[in-house]
Structure formats: C-alpha cells, structure tokens
Amino acid sequence: MSKFYVPVGLSNRHIHLSKKDVEALFGEGYELTRFKDLAQPGQYAAAEKVDMVGPKGTIKGVRVLGPVRKDTQIEISLADGFVLGVKPPVRDSGDIEGSPGVKIVGPKGEVTIDKGVIAAARHIHMHTSDAEAIGVSDRDLVKVKVEGKRGLIFENVLARVHEEFKLEFHVDIEEGNAAGIKNGQELEIIK
Amino acid sequence: MSKFYVPVGLSNRHIHLSKKDVEALFGEGYELTRFKDLAQPGQYAAAEKVDMVGPKGTIKGVRVLGPVRKDTQIEISLADGFVLGVKPPVRDSGDIEGSPGVKIVGPKGEVTIDKGVIAAARHIHMHTSDAEAIGVSDRDLVKVKVEGKRGLIFENVLARVHEEFKLEFHVDIEEGNAAGIKNGQELEIIK
C-alpha cells in the first residue's frame, strides 16, 4: 500500500481581521500590507501587528494575516490563553460561536470583540488531487504519525479539501514542540 | 483484557540543584525550604526560586524542586529554550552530557553551569506493584492514549519502576496543551 506524506506548517499566534476592524484599528480606508506569502495560495502574513489585551495580561505584536475575512478571528495557544486570562476552545477555523473575546489594540484605535478567540484544531489542507490520491474527502478525520524521541500519533486531524489548497499539516507551536517537529518536515498520513 | 490507567502530572519548568549550587545561590550552609509535597514520595516544590539567564533572554522565578541532587539539572520546554536562546535536547532525567548550560541567578550569588538544561522526555513513574499488574519492566517503552478533540497517542513513553514511585504520567506543559489534558486526568496505558 502506498504511504502518503504531508509537510508540517507550524502556526504561531495570529489574527484574521474583518474589513471593519482593519479600519477601526488602522484608520479609515486602510488596507493590509502584504509582507510574506503563506503556503496556502492567496493567504499572506501582513506587515501589520496588533496587541491583544485580556483580563489577566497582554500579548504584544500579534501578526495580522490577510486577506480580510468576514469575521475577526484570533488563533492562540492554550499557553497564550493563560497569559491573557481567557480560555480558547479548540475549534475549527470559522467556528467561533461561544468563544471568548478580547480587546485588540492597533495604532489608530481599539476594538473589543465579544467572541473569536480560539485554539485552532489541527488540520490538513489538501488540494482536491491530493485528497483523491490519499482516498479521503473534505472533513474526514485522519491521523498523522511522528517518529522520534517525542514520537506520537495525532488523531482527529481534519482533512480540508479544496482546489485552491496546498498540501500542508497545520498545528500550533505547542503541538509542534510536543512532537518535536519542524516546519517543512514530512509526516506520514494514516487513514 | 484489563485496561490500565495513569493520572497525568503536568511539569512546568523547574530546576534541581546540587548542594554546592544551593550554597552558591542562597548562601553557605543554606537548606531548601519545603513548600509543597509532590506526588512522588520524598520530592517537593521548594519555596525558593531562581532566574535563568541565557544568551538571548531571561526567565525569572523558576521553581526549585527538592531535595538536592548530585548534579544541577534544569527542565524547560522547547518554547522556554527559544526565549533563553538555548536548545534543550529531549532527554531522560539525569542524562545531561552534551546538553547546554545557562546562568542561574539566586539572591546571594550566581552559578554558570556548562551542561544540565534539558526538555524532559515523557515518562511514567510506576510503583513495582503497578508495573507487575500492567506487565512492564523498568525502562520499557509504552504508549498513552488521549481521547477528545486534541486526541493523540503518545509513543515512546518510558516506564520508570521503583518501589518508592507512585503511578503518574509526566509530560511538560506543551505536551499537555497539545493533548488538551489536565493534571490528574486518567489516561489509558497501551503496551
């Protein structure tokens, strides 16, 4: 049987902003500055950064990712949540109902969101052709195996299939460190 | 077949000190103050804290664990290593050859160690009777299964068997957060 491999993409804390919140934080008519393209086509790290202020603490210089989205969403680690004093639920991107909010501070203004702070659930972006080759469909759960001293098997890994996606396994920094893996490292997908 | 479970013990960053280094940091003849007993018999969190200074940054207020040991050993996360600017290898406790050093700052003095900074390899402390019931021997590797949204299987979990040990699965904070587990939570051991 063929084996299938996926390169790791480690996600540090970041924020996706709505157009309205971009303007509230950076000024009317402001548009995000493309700083560096991400692996997923069309997605980029913006030059802009903001601060997050929670009931217990502040995290400064959180990278904004573009382009703008319908809803503002903040993806942090559970350790970041401890610093801020909020408990981010582990959620798939876009699923923000009932998640905590936080104050966002930009150079030209502040926004307090009442939801949108999550810890992103691990997932694999797959091009339609990858999914066909591997034999999985959009929203299937697969496993990913890591070898080595910190070897483990990630279970409940959501497959996200789209013709504009590029094959990449997204975990946050804590998950990456727990498994001792690095950006770009190839891991085996297990169905 | 019987199933076997082990309670989680999350390890935050901490330091074990030699008698010589206790005196260098806290003063001649100084003895550590027992602050809180740990689950493993005889082990305790001391009231004392020290700062760690690496080439890139400082981490203040690192808890000292007692009693004193033959060699000073610092157990930090990979993220802590990033803050300090050192790369802790993932090692079993006591295996510090070739690991990086760091400067330790106490209220009465400083010590610069040339080795001793590790990220502790995940392990299970087992009483001899637990090991017999489960059917493993000292230094066997087992697996530990976590259910839930962040479900995973920890592989290469070292069994450490001793008649003075109490059954407990030790992982660091990043491993705990990656699996979404809490102190005291019972997890299944898989051989």
XYZ file of C-alpha atoms in Angstrom:
382
model
C 0.000 0.000 0.000
C 1.257 3.474 -0.799
C 2.292 5.741 2.009
C 1.326 9.397 1.938
C 3.268 12.238 3.494
C 2.400 15.822 4.403
C 4.763 18.714 5.211
C 4.342 20.446 8.572
C 3.277 24.087 8.829
C 3.636 25.437 12.386
C 1.160 28.206 13.255
C 2.242 30.838 15.697
C -0.406 33.080 17.265
C -2.079 35.317 14.686
C -5.198 37.298 13.934
C -7.548 37.476 10.951
C -9.409 40.800 10.743
C -12.678 41.880 9.199
C -12.546 44.917 6.906
C -14.421 46.911 9.527
C -11.940 46.014 12.259
C -8.943 46.782 9.989
C -10.340 50.288 9.605
C -11.090 50.642 13.333
C -7.540 49.633 14.245
C -5.522 51.205 11.415
C -7.717 54.041 10.109
C -10.480 54.626 7.580
C -9.874 53.121 4.165
C -6.730 51.343 5.373
C -5.616 48.228 3.506
C -3.320 45.490 4.837
C 0.259 45.373 3.534
C 1.403 42.075 2.035
C 4.582 41.122 3.930
C 5.136 37.457 3.021
C 3.085 34.866 1.151
C 1.963 31.814 3.126
C 1.911 28.288 1.731
C -1.857 28.416 1.139
C -2.493 30.290 -2.135
C -3.783 33.833 -1.632
C -3.016 33.881 2.103
C -0.281 36.155 3.406
C 1.357 37.456 6.551
C 0.656 41.181 6.699
C 3.224 43.730 7.822
C 0.721 44.901 10.447
C 0.738 43.777 14.076
C -1.675 44.420 16.936
C -1.720 43.925 20.700
C -4.196 41.660 22.478
C -5.379 42.670 25.941
C -7.159 40.128 28.129
C -8.438 40.288 31.706
C -5.117 38.956 33.061
C -2.454 40.119 30.648
C -1.358 41.494 27.292
C 0.377 39.917 24.315
C 2.058 42.474 22.119
C 2.896 42.364 18.430
C 0.490 39.706 17.197
C 0.844 39.211 13.443
C -2.157 40.018 11.238
C -2.815 37.557 8.392
C -4.515 38.631 5.174
C -6.664 38.952 3.238
C -9.515 40.305 5.373
C -12.245 37.862 6.397
C -15.927 38.132 7.142
C -15.322 37.833 10.898
C -12.350 38.725 13.047
C -10.769 35.569 14.470
C -7.773 35.192 16.782
C -5.826 31.926 16.907
C -3.674 31.485 20.005
C -2.172 28.623 22.004
C -3.608 27.413 25.304
C -0.493 28.898 26.967
C -1.294 32.282 25.363
C -4.812 31.960 26.770
C -3.307 31.534 30.226
C -1.291 34.753 29.790
C -4.351 36.700 28.579
C -6.724 35.161 31.118
C -9.139 33.656 28.576
C -9.805 30.007 27.720
C -9.786 29.492 23.967
C -11.788 26.442 22.913
C -10.150 24.074 20.409
C -12.150 24.822 17.263
C -12.053 24.523 13.512
C -11.443 27.848 11.774
C -14.654 29.861 11.402
C -16.403 28.116 14.315
C -16.310 30.946 16.836
C -19.770 30.882 18.459
C -19.411 30.909 22.255
C -15.647 31.512 22.166
C -14.245 34.298 24.377
C -13.463 37.818 23.231
C -10.547 40.116 23.929
C -9.509 43.727 23.380
C -7.451 44.375 20.233
C -5.261 47.465 20.155
C -3.951 48.978 16.915
C -2.085 52.206 16.148
C -5.253 54.167 15.342
C -7.858 52.618 17.615
C -9.147 49.710 19.672
C -11.755 47.033 19.100
C -13.269 44.799 21.752
C -14.652 41.593 20.239
C -17.147 39.505 22.198
C -16.106 36.242 20.512
C -13.442 34.961 18.140
C -10.555 33.736 20.295
C -9.870 30.065 19.562
C -7.087 27.478 19.626
C -7.129 26.144 16.081
C -7.899 22.454 15.781
C -5.138 20.599 13.924
C -5.958 20.089 10.252
C -4.524 19.241 6.864
C -5.067 21.439 3.840
C -5.284 19.245 0.752
C -5.667 20.003 -2.906
C -8.520 18.035 -4.485
C -5.953 15.888 -6.316
C -4.118 15.052 -3.047
C -7.384 14.005 -1.427
C -8.203 11.732 -4.350
C -4.755 10.119 -4.258
C -4.936 9.591 -0.484
C -8.560 8.486 -0.652
C -10.182 10.966 1.721
C -12.983 13.518 1.402
C -13.422 17.018 2.775
C -13.957 16.954 6.559
C -12.799 13.349 7.016
C -10.636 12.748 10.074
C -7.225 11.166 9.560
C -4.170 10.515 11.737
C -0.620 11.804 11.363
C 2.360 9.854 12.677
C 5.513 11.413 14.115
C 8.684 9.349 14.682
C 11.471 10.026 17.187
C 12.028 10.573 20.901
C 8.809 12.638 21.070
C 7.052 10.297 18.661
C 3.251 10.338 18.751
C 0.206 9.846 16.589
C -2.026 12.893 16.148
C -5.619 11.664 15.940
C -8.722 13.599 14.855
C -6.877 15.539 12.172
C -9.449 17.284 9.981
C -8.940 16.996 6.231
C -9.863 20.244 4.470
C -10.058 19.700 0.734
C -10.234 22.477 -1.843
C -8.897 23.048 -5.329
C -7.113 26.156 -4.068
C -5.419 24.430 -1.115
C -1.844 23.186 -1.000
C -0.946 20.038 0.965
C 0.100 21.125 4.476
C -0.438 19.912 8.067
C -1.262 22.804 10.413
C -0.527 22.505 14.116
C 0.219 25.192 16.662
C 3.599 25.727 18.325
C 2.698 23.692 21.412
C 1.620 20.740 19.297
C 4.769 21.094 17.197
C 7.049 21.203 20.236
C 5.206 18.326 21.922
C 6.016 16.213 18.876
C 9.495 17.676 18.312
C 8.664 18.560 14.695
C 9.825 21.411 12.472
C 8.369 23.452 9.632
C 8.505 21.567 6.351
C 9.193 18.164 7.944
C 7.317 15.379 6.119
C 4.996 13.228 8.237
C 3.041 10.118 7.349
C -0.739 10.378 6.978
C -2.600 7.359 8.356
C -6.236 6.806 7.467
C -8.130 -7.832 28.654
C -7.803 -5.385 31.502
C -7.256 -1.745 30.758
C -4.797 0.277 32.793
C -4.979 3.978 33.522
C -2.473 6.545 34.764
C -3.117 10.042 36.169
C -1.446 12.986 34.427
C 1.152 15.129 36.184
C 1.998 18.273 34.185
C 5.550 19.539 34.728
C 6.165 23.249 34.485
C 9.745 24.483 34.114
C 11.818 23.757 37.208
C 15.332 23.264 38.498
C 17.015 20.610 40.606
C 20.095 21.905 42.419
C 23.236 20.260 43.771
C 24.114 21.057 47.407
C 27.084 23.093 46.168
C 24.905 25.188 43.855
C 22.265 25.748 46.590
C 25.012 27.278 48.713
C 26.420 29.335 45.834
C 22.962 30.782 45.069
C 21.450 31.100 48.551
C 24.451 31.282 50.898
C 26.781 28.967 52.813
C 25.033 26.223 54.775
C 21.642 27.137 53.271
C 18.970 24.431 53.114
C 15.927 24.388 50.820
C 12.528 25.147 52.344
C 9.807 22.542 51.785
C 6.866 24.430 50.233
C 4.599 21.659 48.884
C 4.950 17.891 48.564
C 4.877 16.474 45.046
C 3.136 13.236 44.096
C 6.407 11.286 44.054
C 7.304 10.363 47.660
C 10.108 12.494 49.121
C 10.038 15.038 46.293
C 8.853 18.575 46.989
C 8.479 22.027 45.485
C 10.775 24.323 47.434
C 9.841 27.866 48.414
C 12.984 29.058 46.612
C 13.028 30.410 43.066
C 15.893 31.441 40.791
C 16.310 33.288 37.488
C 17.743 31.660 34.379
C 19.784 33.828 32.017
C 20.556 32.585 28.518
C 22.313 34.200 25.563
C 19.020 35.589 24.218
C 16.802 36.163 27.223
C 15.915 35.627 30.872
C 13.218 33.603 32.603
C 12.557 34.820 36.103
C 11.178 32.975 39.107
C 11.901 29.356 38.169
C 10.798 26.998 40.927
C 13.440 24.921 42.698
C 12.479 21.296 43.436
C 13.945 19.400 46.378
C 15.688 17.509 47.751
C 19.139 18.394 46.407
C 20.604 16.119 43.743
C 24.106 15.072 42.752
C 24.014 17.331 39.664
C 22.121 20.529 38.927
C 19.544 19.923 36.197
C 17.097 22.349 34.589
C 13.943 21.080 32.896
C 12.340 23.553 30.494
C 10.052 23.452 27.471
C 11.283 23.914 23.918
C 9.477 27.300 23.941
C 11.442 28.290 27.068
C 14.611 27.313 25.207
C 13.627 29.709 22.439
C 13.237 32.543 24.977
C 16.616 31.785 26.595
C 18.412 31.149 23.323
C 19.468 27.574 24.089
C 18.285 24.299 22.533
C 17.439 21.777 25.240
C 17.682 18.190 23.977
C 14.789 15.861 24.860
C 16.385 13.630 27.483
C 15.586 11.287 30.328
C 16.254 12.804 33.745
C 19.931 12.516 34.716
C 21.149 12.240 31.115
C 22.725 15.678 30.762
C 26.010 15.029 28.899
C 26.296 17.414 25.941
C 23.227 19.465 26.930
C 23.599 23.266 27.007
C 24.290 25.327 30.102
C 22.853 28.607 31.322
C 23.491 31.195 34.033
C 21.462 30.739 37.231
C 20.909 33.771 39.444
C 19.938 33.497 43.106
C 19.616 36.083 45.890
C 23.157 35.507 47.170
C 25.104 34.617 44.042
C 25.263 33.274 40.521
C 26.272 29.943 39.022
C 27.022 29.296 35.371
C 26.562 25.628 34.503
C 28.141 24.237 31.333
C 25.501 21.498 30.940
C 22.203 20.445 32.514
C 19.448 22.162 30.511
C 17.080 19.544 29.060
C 13.486 19.092 27.943
C 12.371 16.091 29.984
C 11.336 13.065 27.951
C 7.796 11.950 28.777
C 7.725 9.096 31.276
C 5.542 7.197 33.708
C 6.530 6.679 37.312
C 5.265 3.291 38.463
C 5.363 1.503 41.763
C 6.739 -2.034 41.436
C 3.251 -3.414 42.039
C 1.766 -1.240 39.236
C 4.417 -2.468 36.821
C 3.659 -6.078 37.709
C -0.085 -5.572 37.224
C 0.420 -3.807 33.887
C 3.094 -6.273 32.806
C 6.007 -3.929 32.100
C 9.567 -3.654 33.414
C 11.726 -0.678 34.288
C 12.784 1.255 31.141
C 10.211 -0.423 28.870
C 8.522 1.940 26.410
C 4.717 2.104 26.427
C 2.084 4.293 24.790
C -0.521 6.536 26.386
C -3.818 7.311 24.676
C -5.677 10.644 24.924
C -9.300 10.990 23.758
C -11.047 14.161 22.602
C -10.713 16.944 20.039
C -6.947 17.005 20.610
C -6.802 13.208 20.888
C -3.442 11.606 20.268
C -1.310 8.634 21.213
C 1.935 9.436 22.994
C 4.528 6.883 21.885
C 7.966 6.157 23.394
C 6.772 6.740 26.962
C 9.490 5.480 29.306
C 8.326 3.335 32.229
C 10.326 4.089 35.370
C 9.663 1.454 38.005
C 10.666 1.743 41.651
C 9.196 0.695 44.969
C 9.211 4.332 46.064
C 7.413 5.656 42.961
C 3.724 6.490 42.696
C 1.833 5.902 39.440
C 1.944 9.163 37.440
C 2.436 10.198 33.780
C 4.819 13.142 33.470
C 4.614 15.436 30.444
C 5.565 19.070 30.101
C 3.101 21.922 29.614
C 3.451 21.954 25.824
C 2.751 18.219 25.622
C -0.194 18.648 27.996
C -1.675 21.528 25.992
C -1.078 19.735 22.683
C -3.221 16.887 24.014
C -5.707 19.112 25.856
C -5.151 17.239 29.127
C -5.231 18.375 32.742
C -3.494 17.448 35.966
C -4.962 14.314 37.487
C -6.846 13.245 34.349
C -6.729 9.462 33.892
C -5.316 8.192 30.589
C -5.130 4.689 29.188
C -1.739 2.960 29.037
C -1.236 0.876 25.889
C 1.576 -1.642 25.707
